[in-house]
Amino acid sequence: MSKMIDLSKEADEFLKKIEELSGEKITSCIQCGICSGSCPMINEMDLTPAQIMLMTLLGQKEELLKSKSIWICASCYTCTVRCPRELDLSKVAEALRQVKLRLSIDRIDINKMDKADLEELPPIALVSAFRKFTG
Amino acid sequence: MKIPYYPGCTLKTKAKNFERSSIAVAEMLGVELVELPKWNCCGVVHSLTSDDLIHHLAPIRNLVRVQEMNEEKLVEDEFRLVTLCSMCYNTLKRSNLRFIENYEEREKINSIMEREEDYKGNVKVVHFLEILRDIGYDKISDKIKKPLDKLKIAVYYGCNLLRPKEVGIDDPENPDILETLFESLGAEVTLFPYKKMCCGSYQTVLDKESVADLTYNILSNAKEHHAEIVVTSCPLCAFNLDNRQEIVRSKHSEFKAIPVVYFSQLMALAFGLNIEICGFDSNYISALPLLKKKGYLKNK
Ligand code: SF4
Ligand code: SF4
Ligand code: SF4
Ligand code: SF4
């Protein structure tokens, strides 16, 4: 017997929004955990990549948007090449970040950064961080 | 052979040694890397959301420059665009693919780029390592003046050369392009299981401590397999693996520093090019003591 989970309208809308922004069919995730097992950043994460997928599926917007993990993902595409369902988690994480960034909630503020750090960091690091962490 | 070349911002600032050694090595092999006359930063990271077209403009603009170079006869019917930086490579190549595969977006992007000629989708983004593979490793071996046979080298790929699959220059799980290159230069290439592991990338700006942990893991893995030096093809990998050793050493007193250099620096050394061109003085952890010990800098 198959079991169905009814999502609230709000949860369903959130899932649809992330599916659209990421272009990924999140409902096809089989929760195998290969992404979590492959992720180099897992030690820093509060939600594992597979949990991100499941919670997106369930439309758990608040928990997702306050999680550290969506900012910790380094877009390394290791999970992307290994997912048996060819899902691209880097796109899901980017979609979740974008939901926040588009509300003008930035993750990084250049004015609060250490001067010595700014001088030391190569442009490639600064440009990529500002692309990922600001709207 | 003249090929259009996209440097990117970091090769003009903190990674000049990467550019200089690569141009010299290319020249030895009969390839002139002709810099795009006007280029703009590609944005470093590929924009991953479906509706974000605007960030693909910067990469595409650079591809229009390649068309112009052909029209102005700066190159002759050469639509390959070479990059050295792995991240530029990834970003330019992915935007190009998205443009080529997506008819509607093509039109949109071209109509937004008002002041540019239309991009026709005819440019092929390649990494310099692919050019070297095409030239042939036997030709590369022919140029050797100082074989690298006294060095145990770990080759580091990181992410952007290999993933995702559709832009990778080699098999994403079992690459060997760098191994083959360094074996053809006479080096002993060590086993390096972490060669494809991400260094933490841009997290180095917000969280250098956790990037230093990754650096520690990656470099310890290289050293366990007896590597004496690590090569890379990306200024961000280089920064994380090289400069972040400062933090690693403060956390792990037993950790001995290991030099991390661009592949082109060691190629230039093998080709017997001037030591200034190799640019070993601008890596954070100097490779010079190792190279001296191995007899590569005898007459200096
Ligand atoms: S690897 Fe793919 S299918 Fe498996 S849990 Fe992760 S996203 Fe889902
Ligand atoms: S892309 Fe993100 S989630 Fe996937 S393995 Fe890399 S860091 Fe982890
Ligand atoms: S160095 Fe390479 S960066 Fe700066 S433009 Fe690049 S990614 Fe584009
Ligand atoms: S290893 Fe690091 S800098 Fe290099 S390509 Fe990956 S994330 Fe980028």
Short mmCIF file of N, CA, C and O in Angstrom, two decimals, chain A residues 3-104:
data_model
loop_
_atom_site.label_atom_id
_atom_site.label_comp_id
_atom_site.label_asym_id
_atom_site.label_seq_id
_atom_site.Cartn_x
_atom_site.Cartn_y
_atom_site.Cartn_z
N LYS A 3 1.85 5.13 0.64
CA LYS A 3 1.41 6.15 1.59
C LYS A 3 1.57 7.52 0.95
O LYS A 3 2.53 7.76 0.23
N MET A 4 0.67 8.38 1.23
CA MET A 4 0.76 9.72 0.68
C MET A 4 0.94 10.72 1.82
O MET A 4 0.40 10.54 2.90
N ILE A 5 1.71 11.74 1.53
CA ILE A 5 1.80 12.81 2.51
C ILE A 5 1.13 14.03 1.90
O ILE A 5 1.45 14.41 0.77
N ASP A 6 0.19 14.60 2.64
CA ASP A 6 -0.42 15.82 2.15
C ASP A 6 0.37 17.02 2.61
O ASP A 6 0.62 17.19 3.80
N LEU A 7 0.81 17.83 1.68
CA LEU A 7 1.53 19.04 2.06
C LEU A 7 0.52 20.17 2.20
O LEU A 7 -0.46 20.22 1.47
N SER A 8 0.79 21.05 3.14
CA SER A 8 -0.05 22.23 3.22
C SER A 8 0.16 23.03 1.94
O SER A 8 1.15 22.84 1.24
N LYS A 9 -0.75 23.93 1.67
CA LYS A 9 -0.65 24.72 0.44
C LYS A 9 0.67 25.50 0.42
O LYS A 9 1.37 25.56 -0.59
N GLU A 10 1.00 26.02 1.57
CA GLU A 10 2.21 26.83 1.67
C GLU A 10 3.48 26.00 1.41
O GLU A 10 4.37 26.41 0.69
N ALA A 11 3.48 24.81 2.02
CA ALA A 11 4.63 23.92 1.85
C ALA A 11 4.75 23.51 0.38
O ALA A 11 5.84 23.49 -0.20
N ASP A 12 3.65 23.22 -0.23
CA ASP A 12 3.65 22.82 -1.62
C ASP A 12 4.15 23.94 -2.53
O ASP A 12 4.92 23.73 -3.47
N GLU A 13 3.72 25.14 -2.20
CA GLU A 13 4.18 26.30 -3.00
C GLU A 13 5.68 26.48 -2.89
O GLU A 13 6.36 26.80 -3.86
N PHE A 14 6.20 26.29 -1.67
CA PHE A 14 7.64 26.43 -1.47
C PHE A 14 8.40 25.39 -2.29
O PHE A 14 9.36 25.70 -2.99
N LEU A 15 7.94 24.15 -2.23
CA LEU A 15 8.57 23.09 -3.03
C LEU A 15 8.57 23.47 -4.51
O LEU A 15 9.59 23.37 -5.20
N LYS A 16 7.42 23.92 -4.99
CA LYS A 16 7.33 24.28 -6.41
C LYS A 16 8.29 25.40 -6.77
O LYS A 16 8.92 25.40 -7.83
N LYS A 17 8.38 26.37 -5.86
CA LYS A 17 9.25 27.51 -6.11
C LYS A 17 10.72 27.05 -6.21
O LYS A 17 11.46 27.46 -7.12
N ILE A 18 11.13 26.19 -5.30
CA ILE A 18 12.52 25.72 -5.32
C ILE A 18 12.75 24.84 -6.55
O ILE A 18 13.80 24.89 -7.19
N GLU A 19 11.75 24.04 -6.91
CA GLU A 19 11.90 23.22 -8.11
C GLU A 19 12.06 24.11 -9.34
O GLU A 19 12.87 23.83 -10.22
N GLU A 20 11.32 25.18 -9.36
CA GLU A 20 11.41 26.06 -10.52
C GLU A 20 12.74 26.80 -10.57
O GLU A 20 13.42 26.85 -11.59
N LEU A 21 13.12 27.37 -9.42
CA LEU A 21 14.38 28.13 -9.38
C LEU A 21 15.60 27.25 -9.67
O LEU A 21 16.55 27.68 -10.31
N SER A 22 15.56 26.03 -9.15
CA SER A 22 16.72 25.16 -9.31
C SER A 22 16.66 24.38 -10.62
O SER A 22 17.68 23.92 -11.13
N GLY A 23 15.46 24.23 -11.15
CA GLY A 23 15.30 23.41 -12.34
C GLY A 23 15.43 21.91 -12.04
O GLY A 23 15.59 21.10 -12.94
N GLU A 24 15.41 21.54 -10.75
CA GLU A 24 15.60 20.15 -10.37
C GLU A 24 14.29 19.53 -9.89
O GLU A 24 13.52 20.16 -9.18
N LYS A 25 14.08 18.28 -10.27
CA LYS A 25 12.86 17.57 -9.87
C LYS A 25 13.11 16.92 -8.51
O LYS A 25 13.51 15.77 -8.41
N ILE A 26 12.88 17.71 -7.47
CA ILE A 26 13.24 17.28 -6.12
C ILE A 26 12.45 16.04 -5.68
O ILE A 26 12.96 15.18 -4.96
N THR A 27 11.25 15.91 -6.19
CA THR A 27 10.42 14.74 -5.82
C THR A 27 11.02 13.43 -6.32
O THR A 27 10.59 12.37 -5.90
N SER A 28 12.02 13.49 -7.19
CA SER A 28 12.59 12.22 -7.65
C SER A 28 13.74 11.74 -6.77
O SER A 28 14.31 10.68 -7.01
N CYS A 29 14.07 12.49 -5.73
CA CYS A 29 15.13 12.07 -4.79
C CYS A 29 14.69 10.80 -4.06
O CYS A 29 13.58 10.72 -3.55
N ILE A 30 15.57 9.81 -4.01
CA ILE A 30 15.23 8.55 -3.34
C ILE A 30 15.87 8.46 -1.96
O ILE A 30 15.87 7.40 -1.34
N GLN A 31 16.45 9.56 -1.48
CA GLN A 31 17.03 9.58 -0.12
C GLN A 31 18.09 8.50 0.09
O GLN A 31 18.18 7.92 1.17
N CYS A 32 18.91 8.29 -0.92
CA CYS A 32 19.93 7.25 -0.79
C CYS A 32 21.11 7.72 0.07
O CYS A 32 21.86 6.92 0.60
N GLY A 33 21.29 9.05 0.16
CA GLY A 33 22.35 9.58 1.01
C GLY A 33 23.72 9.65 0.36
O GLY A 33 24.70 10.00 1.01
N ILE A 34 23.81 9.32 -0.92
CA ILE A 34 25.11 9.38 -1.59
C ILE A 34 25.66 10.80 -1.58
O ILE A 34 26.86 11.02 -1.39
N CYS A 35 24.78 11.76 -1.74
CA CYS A 35 25.23 13.16 -1.72
C CYS A 35 25.88 13.50 -0.38
O CYS A 35 26.97 14.05 -0.33
N SER A 36 25.23 13.10 0.71
CA SER A 36 25.78 13.41 2.04
C SER A 36 27.12 12.70 2.23
O SER A 36 28.06 13.27 2.78
N GLY A 37 27.20 11.47 1.76
CA GLY A 37 28.43 10.71 1.90
C GLY A 37 29.56 11.25 1.05
O GLY A 37 30.73 10.96 1.30
N SER A 38 29.25 12.05 0.03
CA SER A 38 30.28 12.57 -0.88
C SER A 38 30.69 13.99 -0.54
O SER A 38 31.67 14.50 -1.09
N CYS A 39 29.93 14.63 0.32
CA CYS A 39 30.10 16.08 0.47
C CYS A 39 31.33 16.43 1.31
O CYS A 39 31.47 15.99 2.45
N PRO A 40 32.24 17.24 0.76
CA PRO A 40 33.46 17.60 1.49
C PRO A 40 33.18 18.56 2.65
O PRO A 40 34.00 18.70 3.55
N MET A 41 32.02 19.21 2.62
CA MET A 41 31.72 20.25 3.61
C MET A 41 30.85 19.71 4.75
O MET A 41 30.43 20.47 5.62
N ILE A 42 30.58 18.42 4.74
CA ILE A 42 29.58 17.85 5.65
C ILE A 42 29.87 18.17 7.12
O ILE A 42 28.94 18.41 7.89
N ASN A 43 31.14 18.21 7.50
CA ASN A 43 31.47 18.48 8.91
C ASN A 43 31.01 19.85 9.38
O ASN A 43 30.83 20.07 10.57
N GLU A 44 30.85 20.76 8.46
CA GLU A 44 30.46 22.12 8.83
C GLU A 44 28.95 22.31 8.78
O GLU A 44 28.43 23.36 9.12
N MET A 45 28.24 21.31 8.28
CA MET A 45 26.81 21.50 8.00
C MET A 45 25.91 21.13 9.18
O MET A 45 26.22 20.22 9.93
N ASP A 46 24.81 21.85 9.32
CA ASP A 46 23.82 21.45 10.32
C ASP A 46 22.78 20.51 9.72
O ASP A 46 22.27 19.62 10.39
N LEU A 47 22.46 20.70 8.45
CA LEU A 47 21.60 19.74 7.74
C LEU A 47 22.44 19.06 6.68
O LEU A 47 23.19 19.72 5.98
N THR A 48 22.30 17.75 6.53
CA THR A 48 23.07 17.08 5.48
C THR A 48 22.43 17.38 4.12
O THR A 48 21.25 17.76 4.05
N PRO A 49 23.20 17.22 3.05
CA PRO A 49 22.60 17.43 1.72
C PRO A 49 21.32 16.62 1.51
O PRO A 49 20.33 17.14 0.99
N ALA A 50 21.30 15.36 1.94
CA ALA A 50 20.08 14.56 1.74
C ALA A 50 18.91 15.13 2.57
O ALA A 50 17.77 15.13 2.12
N GLN A 51 19.24 15.64 3.75
CA GLN A 51 18.18 16.28 4.56
C GLN A 51 17.65 17.53 3.86
O GLN A 51 16.46 17.82 3.90
N ILE A 52 18.53 18.26 3.24
CA ILE A 52 18.08 19.45 2.50
C ILE A 52 17.06 19.04 1.44
O ILE A 52 16.02 19.68 1.27
N MET A 53 17.37 17.94 0.76
CA MET A 53 16.44 17.47 -0.27
C MET A 53 15.10 17.08 0.33
O MET A 53 14.05 17.48 -0.16
N LEU A 54 15.15 16.31 1.41
CA LEU A 54 13.92 15.85 2.03
C LEU A 54 13.09 17.02 2.56
O LEU A 54 11.88 17.10 2.36
N MET A 55 13.76 17.95 3.22
CA MET A 55 13.02 19.07 3.82
C MET A 55 12.47 20.00 2.75
O MET A 55 11.41 20.61 2.94
N THR A 56 13.17 20.08 1.63
CA THR A 56 12.62 20.89 0.53
C THR A 56 11.36 20.20 -0.01
O THR A 56 10.34 20.84 -0.28
N LEU A 57 11.46 18.89 -0.13
CA LEU A 57 10.32 18.11 -0.59
C LEU A 57 9.11 18.33 0.31
O LEU A 57 7.98 18.42 -0.14
N LEU A 58 9.39 18.45 1.61
CA LEU A 58 8.30 18.64 2.56
C LEU A 58 7.94 20.12 2.74
O LEU A 58 7.09 20.46 3.55
N GLY A 59 8.63 20.96 2.02
CA GLY A 59 8.32 22.38 2.07
C GLY A 59 8.64 23.04 3.41
O GLY A 59 7.97 23.99 3.81
N GLN A 60 9.67 22.56 4.09
CA GLN A 60 10.00 23.12 5.42
C GLN A 60 10.84 24.39 5.30
O GLN A 60 12.02 24.42 5.63
N LYS A 61 10.17 25.40 4.83
CA LYS A 61 10.82 26.65 4.46
C LYS A 61 11.66 27.27 5.58
O LYS A 61 12.84 27.57 5.39
N GLU A 62 11.04 27.44 6.74
CA GLU A 62 11.74 28.17 7.80
C GLU A 62 13.04 27.51 8.23
O GLU A 62 14.08 28.15 8.33
N GLU A 63 12.96 26.20 8.47
CA GLU A 63 14.15 25.46 8.91
C GLU A 63 15.24 25.55 7.85
O GLU A 63 16.42 25.71 8.16
N LEU A 64 14.83 25.43 6.61
CA LEU A 64 15.82 25.46 5.53
C LEU A 64 16.49 26.83 5.44
O LEU A 64 17.71 26.93 5.31
N LEU A 65 15.67 27.87 5.50
CA LEU A 65 16.23 29.20 5.29
C LEU A 65 17.09 29.66 6.46
O LEU A 65 17.91 30.54 6.30
N LYS A 66 16.92 29.05 7.62
CA LYS A 66 17.84 29.45 8.68
C LYS A 66 19.01 28.47 8.86
O LYS A 66 19.85 28.66 9.72
N SER A 67 19.06 27.46 8.03
CA SER A 67 20.15 26.49 8.19
C SER A 67 21.46 27.07 7.68
O SER A 67 21.52 27.91 6.79
N LYS A 68 22.55 26.59 8.29
CA LYS A 68 23.89 27.00 7.90
C LYS A 68 24.26 26.37 6.55
O LYS A 68 24.96 26.94 5.73
N SER A 69 23.76 25.13 6.37
CA SER A 69 24.21 24.32 5.24
C SER A 69 24.07 24.99 3.88
O SER A 69 24.93 24.83 3.02
N ILE A 70 22.97 25.74 3.71
CA ILE A 70 22.77 26.31 2.37
C ILE A 70 23.88 27.29 2.02
O ILE A 70 24.19 27.51 0.85
N TRP A 71 24.54 27.84 3.05
CA TRP A 71 25.65 28.77 2.79
C TRP A 71 26.99 28.06 2.76
O TRP A 71 27.98 28.59 2.26
N ILE A 72 27.02 26.86 3.34
CA ILE A 72 28.28 26.11 3.44
C ILE A 72 28.58 25.37 2.14
O ILE A 72 29.73 25.12 1.80
N CYS A 73 27.54 25.00 1.41
CA CYS A 73 27.75 24.29 0.14
C CYS A 73 28.72 25.10 -0.71
O CYS A 73 28.55 26.30 -0.91
N ALA A 74 29.77 24.46 -1.19
CA ALA A 74 30.82 25.17 -1.93
C ALA A 74 30.66 25.03 -3.44
O ALA A 74 31.56 25.37 -4.19
N SER A 75 29.50 24.52 -3.88
CA SER A 75 29.28 24.28 -5.31
C SER A 75 30.44 23.50 -5.92
O SER A 75 30.99 23.89 -6.95
N CYS A 76 30.78 22.38 -5.28
CA CYS A 76 31.92 21.61 -5.79
C CYS A 76 31.46 20.55 -6.77
O CYS A 76 32.27 19.92 -7.44
N TYR A 77 30.16 20.31 -6.84
CA TYR A 77 29.54 19.38 -7.80
C TYR A 77 29.93 17.92 -7.61
O TYR A 77 29.77 17.12 -8.53
N THR A 78 30.45 17.59 -6.43
CA THR A 78 30.77 16.18 -6.19
C THR A 78 29.48 15.37 -6.14
O THR A 78 29.36 14.30 -6.76
N CYS A 79 28.48 15.88 -5.40
CA CYS A 79 27.20 15.17 -5.33
C CYS A 79 26.55 15.12 -6.71
O CYS A 79 25.93 14.13 -7.08
N THR A 80 26.71 16.20 -7.45
CA THR A 80 26.09 16.29 -8.78
C THR A 80 26.51 15.14 -9.69
O THR A 80 25.69 14.58 -10.41
N VAL A 81 27.80 14.80 -9.67
CA VAL A 81 28.25 13.72 -10.56
C VAL A 81 27.94 12.34 -9.99
O VAL A 81 28.07 11.35 -10.69
N ARG A 82 27.52 12.26 -8.71
CA ARG A 82 27.31 10.94 -8.11
C ARG A 82 25.85 10.58 -7.88
O ARG A 82 25.53 9.41 -7.69
N CYS A 83 24.96 11.54 -7.87
CA CYS A 83 23.56 11.26 -7.55
C CYS A 83 22.97 10.26 -8.56
O CYS A 83 23.02 10.50 -9.76
N PRO A 84 22.42 9.15 -8.08
CA PRO A 84 21.87 8.15 -9.00
C PRO A 84 20.65 8.66 -9.77
O PRO A 84 20.29 8.11 -10.80
N ARG A 85 20.01 9.73 -9.25
CA ARG A 85 18.86 10.29 -9.95
C ARG A 85 19.26 11.53 -10.76
O ARG A 85 18.41 12.27 -11.22
N GLU A 86 20.55 11.74 -10.89
CA GLU A 86 21.09 12.89 -11.63
C GLU A 86 20.52 14.22 -11.14
O GLU A 86 20.24 15.12 -11.94
N LEU A 87 20.34 14.29 -9.84
CA LEU A 87 19.88 15.56 -9.26
C LEU A 87 21.10 16.44 -8.98
O LEU A 87 22.18 15.95 -8.66
N ASP A 88 20.91 17.73 -9.08
CA ASP A 88 22.01 18.66 -8.86
C ASP A 88 21.74 19.49 -7.61
O ASP A 88 21.03 20.48 -7.64
N LEU A 89 22.32 19.02 -6.53
CA LEU A 89 22.09 19.68 -5.25
C LEU A 89 22.68 21.07 -5.18
O LEU A 89 22.20 21.94 -4.45
N SER A 90 23.74 21.30 -5.93
CA SER A 90 24.32 22.64 -5.91
C SER A 90 23.29 23.67 -6.40
O SER A 90 23.26 24.80 -5.95
N LYS A 91 22.42 23.22 -7.29
CA LYS A 91 21.37 24.13 -7.78
C LYS A 91 20.27 24.33 -6.74
O LYS A 91 19.68 25.40 -6.64
N VAL A 92 19.98 23.28 -5.99
CA VAL A 92 18.97 23.40 -4.94
C VAL A 92 19.48 24.35 -3.85
O VAL A 92 18.75 25.24 -3.39
N ALA A 93 20.74 24.17 -3.46
CA ALA A 93 21.31 25.06 -2.44
C ALA A 93 21.32 26.50 -2.94
O ALA A 93 21.01 27.44 -2.20
N GLU A 94 21.64 26.69 -4.21
CA GLU A 94 21.66 28.05 -4.76
C GLU A 94 20.25 28.64 -4.76
O GLU A 94 20.05 29.81 -4.44
N ALA A 95 19.27 27.83 -5.10
CA ALA A 95 17.89 28.31 -5.11
C ALA A 95 17.48 28.75 -3.70
O ALA A 95 16.87 29.81 -3.51
N LEU A 96 17.84 27.96 -2.70
CA LEU A 96 17.50 28.30 -1.31
C LEU A 96 18.21 29.59 -0.89
O LEU A 96 17.62 30.46 -0.26
N ARG A 97 19.48 29.71 -1.26
CA ARG A 97 20.20 30.97 -0.95
C ARG A 97 19.52 32.15 -1.63
O ARG A 97 19.34 33.21 -1.05
N GLN A 98 19.14 31.94 -2.88
CA GLN A 98 18.54 33.02 -3.63
C GLN A 98 17.24 33.51 -3.02
O GLN A 98 16.91 34.69 -3.07
N VAL A 99 16.47 32.59 -2.42
CA VAL A 99 15.22 33.01 -1.77
C VAL A 99 15.55 34.08 -0.73
O VAL A 99 14.87 35.10 -0.62
N LYS A 100 16.62 33.86 0.03
CA LYS A 100 16.99 34.85 1.04
C LYS A 100 17.63 36.09 0.43
O LYS A 100 17.30 37.21 0.78
N LEU A 101 18.55 35.86 -0.50
CA LEU A 101 19.29 37.00 -1.07
C LEU A 101 18.34 37.95 -1.80
O LEU A 101 18.54 39.16 -1.81
N ARG A 102 17.29 37.38 -2.38
CA ARG A 102 16.34 38.24 -3.10
C ARG A 102 15.46 39.05 -2.16
O ARG A 102 14.72 39.92 -2.59
N LEU A 103 15.51 38.72 -0.87
CA LEU A 103 14.83 39.57 0.11
C LEU A 103 15.81 40.59 0.68
O LEU A 103 15.58 41.19 1.73
N SER A 104 16.94 40.74 0.00
CA SER A 104 18.02 41.65 0.42
C SER A 104 18.61 41.27 1.78
O SER A 104 18.98 42.12 2.57
#
